[in-house]
């Protein structure tokens, strides 16, 4: 039975008939992870041991096996072994460079993230320092305001005392002595306030 032409649906994009129409593409990340795995494996002692055992087995087979079974002659200097090792080295170098490039990219991203984090921390620290300075200034203003109120109260109190003394008919000497005591007290309070501000 022949299939009828399918009528395209309006909610599907043109040119695609679903998942089967997609061409598989190799993942670049998968390739990169593979190169890193190979570069990591080549840098282990097990790889060197395996490569050494491979070379020993190759040379042993081609020197001690019967002539009919040998595939690389010692007379030619083990040419096939040299070609195999050269091929392995020629692929190993670019794979290691690819792995290093991926690591450099990761390091660059990490450095950028660290720089942004440091900038945020610096901005937060500067903000907190400004807030602490503002709080300190407010506290200083409040303490000066309290001192001003206290000194104003003391001045009013002494003024009332002077008025009461004059109304009671005290002598000028008693009033002068009280004035002198008040000035001494004010000097002591001012010295104490300056010491607190330091």
PDB file of C-alpha atoms in Angstrom:
ATOM      1  CA  UNK A   1       0.000   0.000   0.000  1.00  0.00           C
ATOM      2  CA  UNK A   2       1.430   3.314  -1.032  1.00  0.00           C
ATOM      3  CA  UNK A   3       1.742   6.047   1.535  1.00  0.00           C
ATOM      4  CA  UNK A   4      -0.175   9.186   0.903  1.00  0.00           C
ATOM      5  CA  UNK A   5       1.649  12.485   0.982  1.00  0.00           C
ATOM      6  CA  UNK A   6       1.566  13.807   4.463  1.00  0.00           C
ATOM      7  CA  UNK A   7      -0.102  17.169   4.921  1.00  0.00           C
ATOM      8  CA  UNK A   8       2.219  19.414   6.884  1.00  0.00           C
ATOM      9  CA  UNK A   9       0.869  20.665  10.164  1.00  0.00           C
ATOM     10  CA  UNK A  10       0.847  24.377  10.779  1.00  0.00           C
ATOM     11  CA  UNK A  11       2.552  24.152  14.162  1.00  0.00           C
ATOM     12  CA  UNK A  12       5.607  22.250  12.820  1.00  0.00           C
ATOM     13  CA  UNK A  13       8.511  24.015  11.126  1.00  0.00           C
ATOM     14  CA  UNK A  14       9.006  23.335   7.403  1.00  0.00           C
ATOM     15  CA  UNK A  15      11.710  21.048   6.149  1.00  0.00           C
ATOM     16  CA  UNK A  16      11.845  18.946   9.291  1.00  0.00           C
ATOM     17  CA  UNK A  17       9.803  15.853   9.738  1.00  0.00           C
ATOM     18  CA  UNK A  18      10.921  15.159  13.270  1.00  0.00           C
ATOM     19  CA  UNK A  19      13.882  13.642  15.020  1.00  0.00           C
ATOM     20  CA  UNK A  20      14.616  11.159  12.231  1.00  0.00           C
ATOM     21  CA  UNK A  21      15.330  13.909   9.704  1.00  0.00           C
ATOM     22  CA  UNK A  22      18.157  15.371  11.762  1.00  0.00           C
ATOM     23  CA  UNK A  23      21.651  14.449  10.750  1.00  0.00           C
ATOM     24  CA  UNK A  24      23.760  13.329  13.659  1.00  0.00           C
ATOM     25  CA  UNK A  25      26.563  15.740  14.473  1.00  0.00           C
ATOM     26  CA  UNK A  26      29.495  14.792  16.654  1.00  0.00           C
ATOM     27  CA  UNK A  27      29.575  16.718  19.873  1.00  0.00           C
ATOM     28  CA  UNK A  28      32.562  18.995  20.057  1.00  0.00           C
ATOM     29  CA  UNK A  29      32.532  18.724  23.804  1.00  0.00           C
ATOM     30  CA  UNK A  30      32.632  14.938  23.631  1.00  0.00           C
ATOM     31  CA  UNK A  31      35.679  15.137  21.353  1.00  0.00           C
ATOM     32  CA  UNK A  32      37.341  17.597  23.713  1.00  0.00           C
ATOM     33  CA  UNK A  33      36.681  15.378  26.707  1.00  0.00           C
ATOM     34  CA  UNK A  34      38.142  12.462  24.750  1.00  0.00           C
ATOM     35  CA  UNK A  35      41.327  14.400  23.999  1.00  0.00           C
ATOM     36  CA  UNK A  36      41.663  15.332  27.655  1.00  0.00           C
ATOM     37  CA  UNK A  37      41.188  11.698  28.667  1.00  0.00           C
ATOM     38  CA  UNK A  38      43.888  10.577  26.210  1.00  0.00           C
ATOM     39  CA  UNK A  39      46.281  13.335  27.327  1.00  0.00           C
ATOM     40  CA  UNK A  40      45.663  12.404  30.969  1.00  0.00           C
ATOM     41  CA  UNK A  41      46.206   8.706  30.219  1.00  0.00           C
ATOM     42  CA  UNK A  42      49.444   9.403  28.345  1.00  0.00           C
ATOM     43  CA  UNK A  43      50.834  11.224  31.342  1.00  0.00           C
ATOM     44  CA  UNK A  44      50.556   8.262  33.683  1.00  0.00           C
ATOM     45  CA  UNK A  45      53.207   5.708  34.615  1.00  0.00           C
ATOM     46  CA  UNK A  46      50.848   2.927  33.430  1.00  0.00           C
ATOM     47  CA  UNK A  47      50.999   4.268  29.876  1.00  0.00           C
ATOM     48  CA  UNK A  48      54.805   4.254  29.951  1.00  0.00           C
ATOM     49  CA  UNK A  49      54.823   0.716  31.354  1.00  0.00           C
ATOM     50  CA  UNK A  50      52.323  -0.466  28.700  1.00  0.00           C
ATOM     51  CA  UNK A  51      54.313   1.212  25.896  1.00  0.00           C
ATOM     52  CA  UNK A  52      57.529  -0.351  27.177  1.00  0.00           C
ATOM     53  CA  UNK A  53      55.917  -3.797  27.373  1.00  0.00           C
ATOM     54  CA  UNK A  54      54.518  -3.335  23.848  1.00  0.00           C
ATOM     55  CA  UNK A  55      57.975  -2.460  22.474  1.00  0.00           C
ATOM     56  CA  UNK A  56      59.624  -5.375  24.339  1.00  0.00           C
ATOM     57  CA  UNK A  57      56.978  -7.795  23.040  1.00  0.00           C
ATOM     58  CA  UNK A  58      57.353  -6.446  19.480  1.00  0.00           C
ATOM     59  CA  UNK A  59      61.139  -6.721  19.493  1.00  0.00           C
ATOM     60  CA  UNK A  60      61.070 -10.139  21.199  1.00  0.00           C
ATOM     61  CA  UNK A  61      58.560 -11.528  18.709  1.00  0.00           C
ATOM     62  CA  UNK A  62      60.468 -10.224  15.720  1.00  0.00           C
ATOM     63  CA  UNK A  63      63.818 -11.577  16.956  1.00  0.00           C
ATOM     64  CA  UNK A  64      62.868 -14.911  18.506  1.00  0.00           C
ATOM     65  CA  UNK A  65      59.862 -16.064  16.485  1.00  0.00           C
ATOM     66  CA  UNK A  66      60.314 -18.318  13.413  1.00  0.00           C
ATOM     67  CA  UNK A  67      61.163 -16.396  10.241  1.00  0.00           C
ATOM     68  CA  UNK A  68      57.805 -17.172   8.664  1.00  0.00           C
ATOM     69  CA  UNK A  69      55.938 -15.476  11.560  1.00  0.00           C
ATOM     70  CA  UNK A  70      58.113 -12.353  11.812  1.00  0.00           C
ATOM     71  CA  UNK A  71      56.587  -9.174  10.357  1.00  0.00           C
ATOM     72  CA  UNK A  72      59.350  -6.646  11.184  1.00  0.00           C
ATOM     73  CA  UNK A  73      62.985  -7.544  10.695  1.00  0.00           C
ATOM     74  CA  UNK A  74      65.810  -6.514  12.969  1.00  0.00           C
ATOM     75  CA  UNK A  75      67.997  -6.192   9.882  1.00  0.00           C
ATOM     76  CA  UNK A  76      65.981  -3.186   8.750  1.00  0.00           C
ATOM     77  CA  UNK A  77      66.082  -1.677  12.260  1.00  0.00           C
ATOM     78  CA  UNK A  78      62.486  -2.527  13.147  1.00  0.00           C
ATOM     79  CA  UNK A  79      61.079  -0.094  10.597  1.00  0.00           C
ATOM     80  CA  UNK A  80      57.443  -0.961  11.330  1.00  0.00           C
ATOM     81  CA  UNK A  81      57.944  -0.372  15.066  1.00  0.00           C
ATOM     82  CA  UNK A  82      59.549   2.997  14.324  1.00  0.00           C
ATOM     83  CA  UNK A  83      56.597   3.929  12.105  1.00  0.00           C
ATOM     84  CA  UNK A  84      54.063   2.854  14.765  1.00  0.00           C
ATOM     85  CA  UNK A  85      55.835   4.885  17.469  1.00  0.00           C
ATOM     86  CA  UNK A  86      56.150   7.896  15.150  1.00  0.00           C
ATOM     87  CA  UNK A  87      52.443   7.682  14.317  1.00  0.00           C
ATOM     88  CA  UNK A  88      51.594   7.468  18.018  1.00  0.00           C
ATOM     89  CA  UNK A  89      53.798  10.496  18.781  1.00  0.00           C
ATOM     90  CA  UNK A  90      52.396  12.508  15.864  1.00  0.00           C
ATOM     91  CA  UNK A  91      48.853  12.027  17.175  1.00  0.00           C
ATOM     92  CA  UNK A  92      49.798  12.467  20.824  1.00  0.00           C
ATOM     93  CA  UNK A  93      51.234  15.972  20.399  1.00  0.00           C
ATOM     94  CA  UNK A  94      48.107  17.594  18.880  1.00  0.00           C
ATOM     95  CA  UNK A  95      45.835  15.782  21.333  1.00  0.00           C
ATOM     96  CA  UNK A  96      47.892  17.112  24.245  1.00  0.00           C
ATOM     97  CA  UNK A  97      47.784  20.622  22.731  1.00  0.00           C
ATOM     98  CA  UNK A  98      43.996  20.385  22.356  1.00  0.00           C
ATOM     99  CA  UNK A  99      43.667  19.321  25.969  1.00  0.00           C
ATOM    100  CA  UNK A 100      45.902  22.226  27.045  1.00  0.00           C
ATOM    101  CA  UNK A 101      43.809  24.674  25.016  1.00  0.00           C
ATOM    102  CA  UNK A 102      40.635  23.443  26.726  1.00  0.00           C
ATOM    103  CA  UNK A 103      42.314  23.807  30.104  1.00  0.00           C
ATOM    104  CA  UNK A 104      43.433  27.340  29.168  1.00  0.00           C
ATOM    105  CA  UNK A 105      39.848  28.209  28.222  1.00  0.00           C
ATOM    106  CA  UNK A 106      38.580  26.863  31.537  1.00  0.00           C
ATOM    107  CA  UNK A 107      41.272  28.780  33.410  1.00  0.00           C
ATOM    108  CA  UNK A 108      40.369  31.979  31.534  1.00  0.00           C
ATOM    109  CA  UNK A 109      36.697  31.597  32.470  1.00  0.00           C
ATOM    110  CA  UNK A 110      37.639  30.847  36.090  1.00  0.00           C
ATOM    111  CA  UNK A 111      39.912  33.913  36.229  1.00  0.00           C
ATOM    112  CA  UNK A 112      37.120  36.094  34.837  1.00  0.00           C
ATOM    113  CA  UNK A 113      34.676  34.745  37.418  1.00  0.00           C
ATOM    114  CA  UNK A 114      37.218  35.320  40.190  1.00  0.00           C
ATOM    115  CA  UNK A 115      37.759  38.883  38.965  1.00  0.00           C
ATOM    116  CA  UNK A 116      34.026  39.578  38.948  1.00  0.00           C
ATOM    117  CA  UNK A 117      33.673  38.063  42.424  1.00  0.00           C
ATOM    118  CA  UNK A 118      36.556  40.220  43.670  1.00  0.00           C
ATOM    119  CA  UNK A 119      34.947  43.334  42.189  1.00  0.00           C
ATOM    120  CA  UNK A 120      31.661  42.488  43.923  1.00  0.00           C
ATOM    121  CA  UNK A 121      33.453  41.893  47.226  1.00  0.00           C
ATOM    122  CA  UNK A 122      35.323  45.186  46.860  1.00  0.00           C
ATOM    123  CA  UNK A 123      32.095  47.044  46.095  1.00  0.00           C
ATOM    124  CA  UNK A 124      30.385  45.411  49.091  1.00  0.00           C
ATOM    125  CA  UNK A 125      33.323  46.295  51.339  1.00  0.00           C
ATOM    126  CA  UNK A 126      33.330  49.910  50.166  1.00  0.00           C
ATOM    127  CA  UNK A 127      29.581  50.122  50.715  1.00  0.00           C
ATOM    128  CA  UNK A 128      29.899  48.727  54.239  1.00  0.00           C
ATOM    129  CA  UNK A 129      32.775  51.113  54.996  1.00  0.00           C
ATOM    130  CA  UNK A 130      30.658  54.068  53.843  1.00  0.00           C
ATOM    131  CA  UNK A 131      27.767  52.869  55.993  1.00  0.00           C
ATOM    132  CA  UNK A 132      30.022  52.534  59.051  1.00  0.00           C
ATOM    133  CA  UNK A 133      31.390  56.061  58.491  1.00  0.00           C
ATOM    134  CA  UNK A 134      27.847  57.414  58.097  1.00  0.00           C
ATOM    135  CA  UNK A 135      26.784  55.703  61.340  1.00  0.00           C
ATOM    136  CA  UNK A 136      29.828  57.063  63.142  1.00  0.00           C
ATOM    137  CA  UNK A 137      29.050  60.575  61.896  1.00  0.00           C
ATOM    138  CA  UNK A 138      25.439  60.229  63.038  1.00  0.00           C
ATOM    139  CA  UNK A 139      26.555  59.070  66.491  1.00  0.00           C
ATOM    140  CA  UNK A 140      28.986  61.997  66.720  1.00  0.00           C
ATOM    141  CA  UNK A 141      26.249  64.426  65.688  1.00  0.00           C
ATOM    142  CA  UNK A 142      23.892  62.964  68.275  1.00  0.00           C
ATOM    143  CA  UNK A 143      26.498  63.173  71.038  1.00  0.00           C
ATOM    144  CA  UNK A 144      27.252  66.809  70.126  1.00  0.00           C
ATOM    145  CA  UNK A 145      23.544  67.541  70.079  1.00  0.00           C
ATOM    146  CA  UNK A 146      23.138  66.017  73.548  1.00  0.00           C
ATOM    147  CA  UNK A 147      26.083  68.044  74.835  1.00  0.00           C
ATOM    148  CA  UNK A 148      24.516  71.186  73.381  1.00  0.00           C
ATOM    149  CA  UNK A 149      21.232  70.458  75.159  1.00  0.00           C
ATOM    150  CA  UNK A 150      23.034  69.795  78.435  1.00  0.00           C
ATOM    151  CA  UNK A 151      25.052  72.982  78.171  1.00  0.00           C
ATOM    152  CA  UNK A 152      21.902  74.916  77.290  1.00  0.00           C
ATOM    153  CA  UNK A 153      20.144  73.467  80.350  1.00  0.00           C
ATOM    154  CA  UNK A 154      23.101  74.381  82.555  1.00  0.00           C
ATOM    155  CA  UNK A 155      23.179  77.917  81.156  1.00  0.00           C
ATOM    156  CA  UNK A 156      19.456  78.364  81.773  1.00  0.00           C
ATOM    157  CA  UNK A 157      19.767  76.925  85.269  1.00  0.00           C
ATOM    158  CA  UNK A 158      22.621  79.309  86.148  1.00  0.00           C
ATOM    159  CA  UNK A 159      20.689  82.232  84.662  1.00  0.00           C
ATOM    160  CA  UNK A 160      17.666  81.363  86.835  1.00  0.00           C
ATOM    161  CA  UNK A 161      19.941  81.047  89.884  1.00  0.00           C
ATOM    162  CA  UNK A 162      21.418  84.490  89.147  1.00  0.00           C
ATOM    163  CA  UNK A 163      17.964  85.980  88.817  1.00  0.00           C
ATOM    164  CA  UNK A 164      16.874  84.334  92.089  1.00  0.00           C
ATOM    165  CA  UNK A 165      20.017  85.590  93.858  1.00  0.00           C
ATOM    166  CA  UNK A 166      19.491  89.144  92.644  1.00  0.00           C
ATOM    167  CA  UNK A 167      15.862  88.971  93.612  1.00  0.00           C
ATOM    168  CA  UNK A 168      16.896  87.689  97.087  1.00  0.00           C
ATOM    169  CA  UNK A 169      19.387  90.560  97.356  1.00  0.00           C
ATOM    170  CA  UNK A 170      22.635  88.570  97.453  1.00  0.00           C
ATOM    171  CA  UNK A 171      25.853  90.555  97.205  1.00  0.00           C
ATOM    172  CA  UNK A 172      27.890  90.930  94.020  1.00  0.00           C
ATOM    173  CA  UNK A 173      30.725  88.882  95.546  1.00  0.00           C
ATOM    174  CA  UNK A 174      28.515  85.792  96.045  1.00  0.00           C
ATOM    175  CA  UNK A 175      27.214  86.119  92.481  1.00  0.00           C
ATOM    176  CA  UNK A 176      30.797  86.474  91.135  1.00  0.00           C
ATOM    177  CA  UNK A 177      31.916  83.407  93.097  1.00  0.00           C
ATOM    178  CA  UNK A 178      29.026  81.356  91.721  1.00  0.00           C
ATOM    179  CA  UNK A 179      29.903  82.594  88.189  1.00  0.00           C
ATOM    180  CA  UNK A 180      33.502  81.513  88.648  1.00  0.00           C
ATOM    181  CA  UNK A 181      32.446  78.035  89.844  1.00  0.00           C
ATOM    182  CA  UNK A 182      30.213  77.704  86.776  1.00  0.00           C
ATOM    183  CA  UNK A 183      33.050  78.657  84.407  1.00  0.00           C
ATOM    184  CA  UNK A 184      35.359  76.101  86.036  1.00  0.00           C
ATOM    185  CA  UNK A 185      32.696  73.413  85.656  1.00  0.00           C
ATOM    186  CA  UNK A 186      32.197  74.357  81.957  1.00  0.00           C
ATOM    187  CA  UNK A 187      35.952  74.176  81.307  1.00  0.00           C
ATOM    188  CA  UNK A 188      36.090  70.720  82.922  1.00  0.00           C
ATOM    189  CA  UNK A 189      33.118  69.540  80.836  1.00  0.00           C
ATOM    190  CA  UNK A 190      34.696  70.897  77.629  1.00  0.00           C
ATOM    191  CA  UNK A 191      37.987  69.148  78.422  1.00  0.00           C
ATOM    192  CA  UNK A 192      36.100  65.929  79.128  1.00  0.00           C
ATOM    193  CA  UNK A 193      34.176  66.210  75.843  1.00  0.00           C
ATOM    194  CA  UNK A 194      37.382  66.785  73.863  1.00  0.00           C
ATOM    195  CA  UNK A 195      38.957  63.743  75.499  1.00  0.00           C
ATOM    196  CA  UNK A 196      35.932  61.641  74.508  1.00  0.00           C
ATOM    197  CA  UNK A 197      36.111  62.853  70.886  1.00  0.00           C
ATOM    198  CA  UNK A 198      39.718  61.724  70.607  1.00  0.00           C
TER     199      UNK A 198
END
